[in-house]
Amino acid sequence: MMKFRIQRENFIKPLEQISGSVGTNQKEPITQNVLMKIVPNDPTGSIKDAEYKMFMICTDTEIELVSEVGLFGEVEQGAITVEAKKLVTIIKSLPEGCFIYIEEAPDKKSITLSTERNKFSLSTLPAEQFPEIEILASSYSLKIKASTLLEMMKTTSFAIPQENYRVALKGMCFNIRQDRGSKRDLDIYTSDAHRANIQRAELEEDCVFPEDFSGRCSFILPKKTVSEVIRLLNEFSKDKAFLDSVIELFIGRTCFRTEINGVTVISCLIDSDYPNILMIVPNNCNRVLTLDRESFKNSLERVKILCNTLNNAVELIVVNSTITIKAKNSLHEEAVEHIIAEYEGDDFSLAYKADYLIDICKNMTAKKIKISMTTNSNSAKVEAVAGEGEPVSQACYVVSRIVL
């Protein structure tokens, strides 16, 4: 019969870190639970001094988050599952610094959670029914700096669609390429078929594949896994030592695993081929606009107010170095704004989805951006222009034009 005693703050933090991965399917109620499993502690591991440790696991059967905490005092081993969000809400409501005592009922159908002044009885489901993702042997691993991984994923994730008929586009593609001698680099792609984001960075170490490896040098993380990894990286981003640390991503044939500051992330991969995003990037562009990113974003947000709600399009009319941003709707209302830019090329008029351009501006930090296209191009390429003392960005954004 499982029981343990723990301080509120030591319980709530690791529990909150993993509770975002709980399932929402009412037909599988156990995926809404957290599995708490107490085992003897290995003193050579990450937790020191404690005689026991407790694993806490949440899953929706596609992503699994695991945290662990050391236990002291009177402890009895065991495993139970209880509704995760309800447990988090109760613990957060308790007074700071209090100690929580949890004991499993003799019938193993409930637990009692008590403090000096409070007592709660929560129903449980058998731990044996809890679905855990099977961890298979990894085919290879990538080592990348935490700050680099966070930047790459944050600046590309916004293009992952909520729904798409193409399965591959429902996630983020990680592609390992080798085009500079023996050094391997990492590309990250996202796309919703109307826009695409490409981010590129160097790995901390060369990626080594087994001699008998015959799989793809790329993998696709589902959208929910991407969101959880970004959330965890962002949670620890105030710690410079963490940002400077190296994170290792282990890739298997069907699953992905990594550890982020003590939280283990395990996820199924999307079994599909990602489209060749690089083929839609316009090259040898003869129309190149260079403009202030913040001013351009503000202009787009103002003009967008009178966009046609059917296509949300803004028209860019370029004459010499003046850009006219225009929008009109079905009520014949119209918004027009003029901005100055550096421009090379012929005069033109093209339309793009306003939100796509605004999203790009919001996810870039450079003072100036460059928009490039060809005369017959169906898409535009947006890149950062590095200013004095600014790092050169390896991000590229592509948006498709709209025919008005």
Coordinates of C-alpha atoms in Angstrom, one line a residue, residues 144 148-149 151-153 155-156 175 177 179-180 183-190 196-204 277-278 281 360 363-366 368 370 381-387 390-398:
I144 CA 22.7 20.9 -29.8
T148 CA 20.0 27.3 -30.2
L149 CA 17.3 24.6 -30.0
E151 CA 15.5 29.8 -30.8
M152 CA 15.1 27.4 -33.8
M153 CA 11.9 25.9 -32.5
T155 CA 10.9 31.0 -34.6
T156 CA 9.5 28.2 -36.8
N175 CA 16.7 17.3 -41.1
R177 CA 22.4 17.7 -43.7
D179 CA 27.3 19.7 -47.3
R180 CA 30.4 21.2 -45.7
K183 CA 30.5 18.7 -40.3
R184 CA 26.8 18.1 -40.0
D185 CA 24.2 20.9 -39.6
L186 CA 20.6 20.8 -38.6
D187 CA 17.7 22.3 -40.5
I188 CA 14.2 22.7 -39.0
Y189 CA 11.2 23.1 -41.3
T190 CA 7.5 23.9 -40.7
A196 CA 7.1 27.8 -44.9
N197 CA 9.8 28.5 -42.2
I198 CA 13.3 27.3 -42.4
Q199 CA 15.9 27.6 -39.6
R200 CA 19.5 26.4 -39.8
A201 CA 22.2 25.9 -37.2
E202 CA 25.3 23.9 -36.4
L203 CA 25.3 20.9 -34.2
E204 CA 27.6 20.9 -31.2
I277 CA 10.6 22.8 -48.6
L278 CA 13.8 24.1 -50.2
V281 CA 12.4 29.1 -51.9
I360 CA 7.1 36.7 -39.6
N363 CA 9.2 36.2 -34.8
M364 CA 12.2 38.1 -36.0
T365 CA 14.4 40.3 -33.9
A366 CA 16.6 42.1 -36.5
K368 CA 15.8 45.4 -40.8
K370 CA 14.8 41.7 -46.6
K381 CA 11.4 35.1 -49.3
V382 CA 11.9 37.0 -46.0
E383 CA 15.2 37.1 -44.2
A384 CA 16.8 39.2 -41.4
V385 CA 19.4 41.8 -42.3
A386 CA 22.1 41.7 -39.7
G387 CA 23.0 45.1 -38.2
E390 CA 24.1 41.5 -34.5
P391 CA 24.5 37.8 -35.2
V392 CA 23.8 36.7 -38.8
S393 CA 20.4 34.8 -38.7
Q394 CA 20.1 31.6 -40.6
A395 CA 16.3 31.7 -40.7
C396 CA 14.3 32.0 -43.9
Y397 CA 10.6 32.5 -44.3
V398 CA 8.6 31.9 -47.5

